């Protein structure tokens, strides 16, 4: 059983019952349990009443944090700095080499901040990315709370729920949830 009764959820699994206060993570899990094996976009879980138009708009993402021209300029300046550092080192000007090295480190940090997983470009205002992070965090938080209230259910959900830009409940066997 995975039911909401007013402000409290009634959770029954493996012969054990628990009651938890309402939370968005529990609502997300309820949606996933009602659709076993289906991919559910995180943007839908973030705003279930938003409808198809909102889901489609949020999936589009935003503009790149750095466009190709900006990346090209960063690369060019990094090459210049490498030459300046080498030149300063040859002349024995450690102070100047250190200044160029600090600038180089700052530029590299900016590039790292603009890059996402696997070096892909981050996007400004990317609703899908924001939804992925938010939904993942609230499901993870709910599972931590379930560890205390109902460890068996928490373990089952950890093993069968995947989160990301799409989320899924994929049990090995069909479980007849009363939702």
mmCIF file of C-alpha atoms in Angstrom:
data_model
loop_
_atom_site.group_PDB
_atom_site.id
_atom_site.type_symbol
_atom_site.label_atom_id
_atom_site.label_comp_id
_atom_site.label_asym_id
_atom_site.label_seq_id
_atom_site.Cartn_x
_atom_site.Cartn_y
_atom_site.Cartn_z
ATOM 1 C CA UNK A 1 0.000 0.000 0.000
ATOM 2 C CA UNK A 2 1.218 3.482 -0.844
ATOM 3 C CA UNK A 3 -1.669 5.838 -0.140
ATOM 4 C CA UNK A 4 -2.106 9.396 0.933
ATOM 5 C CA UNK A 5 -4.789 10.015 3.506
ATOM 6 C CA UNK A 6 -4.978 13.767 3.927
ATOM 7 C CA UNK A 7 -1.634 15.005 5.218
ATOM 8 C CA UNK A 8 -0.294 11.508 6.003
ATOM 9 C CA UNK A 9 0.903 8.665 3.807
ATOM 10 C CA UNK A 10 0.070 5.097 4.740
ATOM 11 C CA UNK A 11 2.859 2.794 3.561
ATOM 12 C CA UNK A 12 2.605 -0.986 3.824
ATOM 13 C CA UNK A 13 5.272 -3.288 2.403
ATOM 14 C CA UNK A 14 6.693 -6.711 3.353
ATOM 15 C CA UNK A 15 4.165 -7.104 6.176
ATOM 16 C CA UNK A 16 5.151 -3.849 7.860
ATOM 17 C CA UNK A 17 3.293 -0.531 8.009
ATOM 18 C CA UNK A 18 4.552 3.019 8.428
ATOM 19 C CA UNK A 19 2.982 6.449 8.351
ATOM 20 C CA UNK A 20 4.788 9.514 7.057
ATOM 21 C CA UNK A 21 3.813 13.166 6.677
ATOM 22 C CA UNK A 22 3.107 14.362 3.158
ATOM 23 C CA UNK A 23 6.176 15.271 1.122
ATOM 24 C CA UNK A 24 6.818 15.937 -2.556
ATOM 25 C CA UNK A 25 9.221 12.990 -2.696
ATOM 26 C CA UNK A 26 6.424 10.661 -1.583
ATOM 27 C CA UNK A 27 4.165 12.105 -4.286
ATOM 28 C CA UNK A 28 6.929 11.510 -6.856
ATOM 29 C CA UNK A 29 7.318 7.910 -5.719
ATOM 30 C CA UNK A 30 3.531 7.419 -5.816
ATOM 31 C CA UNK A 31 3.496 8.561 -9.442
ATOM 32 C CA UNK A 32 6.335 6.186 -10.322
ATOM 33 C CA UNK A 33 4.694 3.249 -8.522
ATOM 34 C CA UNK A 34 1.510 3.896 -10.501
ATOM 35 C CA UNK A 35 3.460 3.548 -13.761
ATOM 36 C CA UNK A 36 5.883 0.619 -13.337
ATOM 37 C CA UNK A 37 8.318 0.290 -16.232
ATOM 38 C CA UNK A 38 7.423 3.699 -17.704
ATOM 39 C CA UNK A 39 9.843 6.582 -18.071
ATOM 40 C CA UNK A 40 8.394 9.645 -16.370
ATOM 41 C CA UNK A 41 10.075 12.966 -17.225
ATOM 42 C CA UNK A 42 11.430 14.751 -14.156
ATOM 43 C CA UNK A 43 9.743 17.931 -15.408
ATOM 44 C CA UNK A 44 6.381 16.137 -15.141
ATOM 45 C CA UNK A 45 7.121 15.095 -11.549
ATOM 46 C CA UNK A 46 8.205 18.645 -10.722
ATOM 47 C CA UNK A 47 4.900 20.089 -11.954
ATOM 48 C CA UNK A 48 2.297 17.312 -12.376
ATOM 49 C CA UNK A 49 -0.524 19.755 -13.167
ATOM 50 C CA UNK A 50 1.572 21.630 -15.753
ATOM 51 C CA UNK A 51 0.291 19.646 -18.708
ATOM 52 C CA UNK A 52 2.003 18.721 -21.962
ATOM 53 C CA UNK A 53 2.821 22.303 -22.979
ATOM 54 C CA UNK A 54 4.746 22.979 -19.770
ATOM 55 C CA UNK A 55 6.558 19.631 -19.992
ATOM 56 C CA UNK A 56 7.552 20.296 -23.625
ATOM 57 C CA UNK A 57 8.736 23.835 -22.850
ATOM 58 C CA UNK A 58 10.784 22.734 -19.865
ATOM 59 C CA UNK A 59 12.443 19.948 -21.829
ATOM 60 C CA UNK A 60 13.854 22.445 -24.336
ATOM 61 C CA UNK A 61 16.549 23.847 -22.071
ATOM 62 C CA UNK A 62 18.248 27.198 -22.271
ATOM 63 C CA UNK A 63 21.181 28.838 -23.977
ATOM 64 C CA UNK A 64 24.725 27.565 -23.558
ATOM 65 C CA UNK A 65 26.649 29.164 -20.687
ATOM 66 C CA UNK A 66 29.525 29.628 -23.152
ATOM 67 C CA UNK A 67 28.956 29.721 -26.903
ATOM 68 C CA UNK A 68 31.567 28.460 -29.388
ATOM 69 C CA UNK A 69 33.057 31.935 -29.906
ATOM 70 C CA UNK A 70 33.577 32.391 -26.160
ATOM 71 C CA UNK A 71 35.200 28.954 -25.895
ATOM 72 C CA UNK A 72 37.476 29.810 -28.824
ATOM 73 C CA UNK A 73 38.532 33.059 -27.129
ATOM 74 C CA UNK A 74 39.214 31.222 -23.869
ATOM 75 C CA UNK A 75 41.389 28.688 -25.732
ATOM 76 C CA UNK A 76 43.258 31.467 -27.523
ATOM 77 C CA UNK A 77 43.920 33.359 -24.277
ATOM 78 C CA UNK A 78 45.062 30.143 -22.546
ATOM 79 C CA UNK A 79 47.570 29.543 -25.373
ATOM 80 C CA UNK A 80 48.813 33.146 -24.999
ATOM 81 C CA UNK A 81 49.187 32.683 -21.256
ATOM 82 C CA UNK A 82 51.154 29.459 -21.747
ATOM 83 C CA UNK A 83 53.579 31.377 -24.007
ATOM 84 C CA UNK A 84 53.825 34.259 -21.509
ATOM 85 C CA UNK A 85 54.499 31.860 -18.623
ATOM 86 C CA UNK A 86 57.253 30.129 -20.642
ATOM 87 C CA UNK A 87 58.794 33.484 -21.632
ATOM 88 C CA UNK A 88 58.717 34.789 -18.038
ATOM 89 C CA UNK A 89 60.267 31.552 -16.774
ATOM 90 C CA UNK A 90 63.076 31.776 -19.379
ATOM 91 C CA UNK A 91 63.816 35.338 -18.215
ATOM 92 C CA UNK A 92 63.742 34.257 -14.582
ATOM 93 C CA UNK A 93 60.808 36.568 -13.809
ATOM 94 C CA UNK A 94 59.032 34.350 -11.285
ATOM 95 C CA UNK A 95 56.682 37.122 -10.132
ATOM 96 C CA UNK A 96 55.372 37.705 -13.662
ATOM 97 C CA UNK A 97 55.119 33.948 -14.351
ATOM 98 C CA UNK A 98 53.060 33.550 -11.176
ATOM 99 C CA UNK A 99 50.696 36.374 -12.258
ATOM 100 C CA UNK A 100 50.122 34.706 -15.636
ATOM 101 C CA UNK A 101 49.662 31.351 -13.907
ATOM 102 C CA UNK A 102 46.971 32.803 -11.602
ATOM 103 C CA UNK A 103 45.105 34.226 -14.614
ATOM 104 C CA UNK A 104 45.393 30.861 -16.377
ATOM 105 C CA UNK A 105 44.025 29.047 -13.305
ATOM 106 C CA UNK A 106 41.099 31.501 -13.105
ATOM 107 C CA UNK A 107 40.231 30.961 -16.780
ATOM 108 C CA UNK A 108 40.381 27.191 -16.360
ATOM 109 C CA UNK A 109 38.062 27.426 -13.347
ATOM 110 C CA UNK A 110 35.571 29.448 -15.422
ATOM 111 C CA UNK A 111 35.673 26.800 -18.142
ATOM 112 C CA UNK A 112 35.105 24.028 -15.571
ATOM 113 C CA UNK A 113 32.121 25.912 -14.151
ATOM 114 C CA UNK A 114 30.638 26.192 -17.656
ATOM 115 C CA UNK A 115 31.065 22.453 -18.322
ATOM 116 C CA UNK A 116 28.709 19.753 -17.130
ATOM 117 C CA UNK A 117 29.017 15.982 -16.874
ATOM 118 C CA UNK A 118 31.513 14.595 -19.384
ATOM 119 C CA UNK A 119 32.572 18.108 -20.450
ATOM 120 C CA UNK A 120 29.218 18.897 -22.058
ATOM 121 C CA UNK A 121 28.235 22.552 -22.081
ATOM 122 C CA UNK A 122 25.987 23.671 -19.252
ATOM 123 C CA UNK A 123 22.916 25.624 -20.196
ATOM 124 C CA UNK A 124 21.494 28.776 -18.660
ATOM 125 C CA UNK A 125 17.928 28.501 -17.445
ATOM 126 C CA UNK A 126 17.772 24.808 -18.277
ATOM 127 C CA UNK A 127 14.467 23.771 -16.696
ATOM 128 C CA UNK A 128 15.017 20.091 -17.458
ATOM 129 C CA UNK A 129 18.322 20.130 -15.563
ATOM 130 C CA UNK A 130 16.735 21.995 -12.674
ATOM 131 C CA UNK A 131 13.869 19.474 -12.591
ATOM 132 C CA UNK A 132 16.326 16.549 -12.645
ATOM 133 C CA UNK A 133 18.249 17.924 -9.678
ATOM 134 C CA UNK A 134 15.154 18.859 -7.670
ATOM 135 C CA UNK A 135 13.273 15.594 -8.188
ATOM 136 C CA UNK A 136 16.389 13.485 -7.555
ATOM 137 C CA UNK A 137 17.083 15.395 -4.322
ATOM 138 C CA UNK A 138 13.568 15.089 -2.977
ATOM 139 C CA UNK A 139 13.312 11.358 -3.769
ATOM 140 C CA UNK A 140 16.731 10.801 -2.151
ATOM 141 C CA UNK A 141 15.601 12.783 0.912
ATOM 142 C CA UNK A 142 12.405 10.736 1.167
ATOM 143 C CA UNK A 143 14.367 7.484 0.955
ATOM 144 C CA UNK A 144 16.638 8.656 3.795
ATOM 145 C CA UNK A 145 13.568 9.304 5.940
ATOM 146 C CA UNK A 146 12.116 5.935 4.930
ATOM 147 C CA UNK A 147 15.320 4.265 6.143
ATOM 148 C CA UNK A 148 14.117 5.016 9.682
ATOM 149 C CA UNK A 149 10.366 4.619 9.209
ATOM 150 C CA UNK A 150 10.362 1.543 6.931
ATOM 151 C CA UNK A 151 13.824 0.164 6.011
ATOM 152 C CA UNK A 152 12.461 -2.685 3.864
ATOM 153 C CA UNK A 153 10.472 -0.291 1.688
ATOM 154 C CA UNK A 154 13.432 2.101 1.434
ATOM 155 C CA UNK A 155 15.698 -0.746 0.278
ATOM 156 C CA UNK A 156 13.113 -1.913 -2.270
ATOM 157 C CA UNK A 157 12.692 1.571 -3.699
ATOM 158 C CA UNK A 158 16.445 2.181 -3.864
ATOM 159 C CA UNK A 159 16.821 -1.022 -5.869
ATOM 160 C CA UNK A 160 13.929 -0.319 -8.246
ATOM 161 C CA UNK A 161 13.700 3.461 -8.725
ATOM 162 C CA UNK A 162 16.073 5.315 -11.013
ATOM 163 C CA UNK A 163 16.199 9.092 -11.241
ATOM 164 C CA UNK A 164 17.543 11.481 -13.833
ATOM 165 C CA UNK A 165 16.007 13.550 -16.602
ATOM 166 C CA UNK A 166 13.507 10.691 -16.696
ATOM 167 C CA UNK A 167 12.608 8.591 -13.681
ATOM 168 C CA UNK A 168 11.413 4.997 -13.547
ATOM 169 C CA UNK A 169 10.120 2.361 -11.153
ATOM 170 C CA UNK A 170 11.298 -1.016 -12.477
ATOM 171 C CA UNK A 171 10.656 -3.915 -10.087
ATOM 172 C CA UNK A 172 11.810 -7.429 -10.998
ATOM 173 C CA UNK A 173 8.365 -8.796 -10.202
ATOM 174 C CA UNK A 174 4.972 -7.136 -10.502
ATOM 175 C CA UNK A 175 3.895 -5.765 -7.157
ATOM 176 C CA UNK A 176 0.154 -5.090 -6.806
ATOM 177 C CA UNK A 177 0.344 -1.672 -5.094
ATOM 178 C CA UNK A 178 -2.827 -0.256 -3.595
ATOM 179 C CA UNK A 179 -2.430 3.390 -4.501
#
